[in-house]
Amino acid sequence: MFDVGTISLILLISMFVLLAIGMPLGFASAFLAVMTLVMKFGPDLLFSNFGRGPLAVLGQAVYRQMTNYVLISVPLFIFMAALLERSGIARDMYSSLNVWLNRTRGGIAIVTSVMAVIMAAMSGIIGGEVVLLGLIALPQMLRLGYNQNLAIGTICASGSLGTMIPPSIVLIMYGLVTETSIKALFTASFLPGFMLATFFIIYIIVTTQLDPSKAPLPETDPNDPKGLDKALMFLGFLGRFGMWITGTLLVRVLFFTVTGQNTVTEGVDPIPLGMASDIMPIVVAFVICGVAAFGIAGRARTAKGWEMGKGLIAPTVVIGVVLGSIYGGITGITEAAGMGVIAVFVIGLIRREMTFEIVWDSVMRTLKSTGTIIWVTIGAAALAAAYTLVGGPNYVANLIVGTELPTMGVILIMMLIFLVMGMFMDWIGIVLLVMPVFLPIVLKLPVAELGWFGSLDPKYVGVWFGVVFCMNMQVSFLSPPFGPAAFYLKSVAPDHISLTDIFRGFFPFIGLQLLALGVLLAWPPIITIFLV
Amino acid sequence: MEAESVWLGLSRPTVLKLAKSVSAITFVVWAVMVINRMFLGGNGMYELLRPEGGLMAAAILVLTILTVVMWSIYLSDFKGTIEIEQDGVFDKVSLVLSRLAMLSVIAIEVVMLYEVISRYVFNAPTLWANELSLWIASVLFLLAGVYAMQQRSHIRIYIIYDMFPRWAKKTADTVSVLLIMIFTFCLVWGGYNEALLKFSRMEKYGTAWNPPIPATVKPLILILIILVTFQAISNLIADWNKDDSHSPEDEIDQTEIENIRKTLES
């Protein structure tokens, strides 16, 4: 009935209207999917025959999402994060990290950032992390007289890293929508994620050095070990921990060798660190760790260091299980998430913290969040299918490419759209609704003109754009007026800290996020450094 | 553990007894199958979905479903700390379904653990684990949708909505529900034949274990979206006279924060 251009315009306007009257995003998109089909085919064709016709694409789109194996990882990662929040792992990690850095200026802020990175590598969602850091670190920083803006900004900006460092639920959904390899997305986001965290830490160090009153040091504890002694203890801890890791790897490789699972076969990928030829290096590493722990640091120091640092063990194990499963080529994302849940659960059992109540509560929370995400997924899938059927994405892509705007101009406009949408909308809505339109445009732009330095391999453009999008969403967690991190922190902050104070604390950190985004845009090959 | 009853009232102990006895029977039948399988080379997971599984397989399927449903009914009698009060006419159905979904999250975990252990420790990968988790998950996603509707946990934008006067809000809500009904109607209109066809043919997934995923999930999509529509109508009626003002702070789950605080202090 109508041409694509009219349909696109009507859709855009109707979407604004429906969202304005408070209709849930998922249902608004689902209804618009119906509207798209009606506008294209006309009611006569659609409703002439009960049970068939173009309306069938709606059901098929929903079915495709429901039977998507990777989508299972979403509830599992949420489940894992829910369990993690209720275990004391985070608290112990904080005290272990703090021991090593409490004599450094700005130490607690640095510890907060480092801890956020470790937590981000364990789970892939935000919310819980900001609450945890707010409860653990904020009282400490305020008590020591840290600058309030610095404390707030550090907690919220670092706490939002959860979706920037793999595993990340944002990248999973992006990979699902655009059919990009999620493993590649994870690998690609490693460096940008760490770069952003490093920016935070450098900022903390520089501001506290320039103005020491922003981060007073704690009183010296006479029992606290000093300087070299502490360094040796840390070495002893690392050595002993290294012995455990290499020891476990040794047992694993021996197990494979005895059962004959790692015989070299043509066409079968070798097991990482699990082949017979790996035994020697592992033994050497084991011996080096042993020498460091017992030769250099000495037995007594190692024991003390172990006592001080053992809060770092549980997080390392969880990260090892999740990321190890993905990168060790052992399992896919979904199984990695499943094993992550098991790892957190078992650690909780060992720590005697898991109860039926906690598990049930976490499952309930998981279900609620999954339900929220699922509706947007269903609605957006239906809308994307209907819009693709009428040729929408292609039309928009040609329209944009035809305007002969400079390539980076188009990209920058998209960034602006993401940032503005991020102020009002959840990331999930943006990735599901906007990506099916934006990515085809990006893929049509000339690859050589992307970025100002270096050139990107054409097959990684989708991956690059995913990481860029993820960085945009980092800003959206902090940007006023609805930045979720602010509201999470508000709920745990002392009453005298107002929402305005919190947003004020964010500004330098939003600047850092935009700087990181700028680096990503200017130098796209940054994402391919670990991609082979 | 004697929490307040949501809807079962005095029949809660009876339901618990029923749930326990059904589980016991199911467990025995499962055990028989496993022993059979290990020592006599009897039926395994493959035959479970095939006619050659015979009476035993059918009994296991029916009993397993019955057990899960009984427990779901029992567990739906307890209100979770993060849940809102149920007051709509349709809420009970949604709550039972939600417990079913919650059990299925745990079921997926168990299936995955089984698969990983048998593949990496015993070097004997199963044929069925991946497809079984996919099957359970597709049902889980649909049920989660019903639950999200009952708990009103949708992504909505309230900036303009909250500026409306009360009557305009009511109109907007009614329009929303009407539009949901139109979507459901069209979804069923377009998908009815395909769903019926796949179900009547018991269409399989086309893999080694070959579970009837299309045959079950396609009709389930239609059924559950109809249930969601009922739930939406029920919500509209239940919330008609409630005062609703929103702020982004509502998104924050106070119970969760309280729980985390407790964990940190212990």
Short mmCIF file of C-alpha atoms in Angstrom, two decimals, chain A residues 174 178 401 414 438-447 450 458-463 465:
data_model
loop_
_atom_site.label_atom_id
_atom_site.label_comp_id
_atom_site.label_asym_id
_atom_site.label_seq_id
_atom_site.Cartn_x
_atom_site.Cartn_y
_atom_site.Cartn_z
CA TYR A 174 24.52 -7.28 20.12
CA THR A 178 23.65 -8.76 14.32
CA VAL A 401 24.99 6.39 1.91
CA MET A 414 25.20 7.73 15.05
CA PHE A 438 22.39 1.13 11.86
CA LEU A 439 24.69 -1.82 11.29
CA PRO A 440 23.75 -2.28 7.60
CA ILE A 441 24.64 1.39 7.08
CA VAL A 442 28.00 0.98 8.78
CA LEU A 443 28.73 -2.12 6.72
CA LYS A 444 28.00 -0.19 3.53
CA LEU A 445 30.36 2.66 4.38
CA PRO A 446 33.84 2.44 2.83
CA VAL A 447 36.02 0.55 5.34
CA LEU A 450 36.67 4.40 9.13
CA PRO A 458 36.63 -5.42 6.57
CA LYS A 459 35.48 -8.62 8.30
CA TYR A 460 35.82 -6.98 11.72
CA VAL A 461 33.69 -3.90 11.04
CA GLY A 462 30.70 -5.50 12.78
CA VAL A 463 32.84 -6.40 15.78
CA PHE A 465 30.91 -1.28 15.85
#
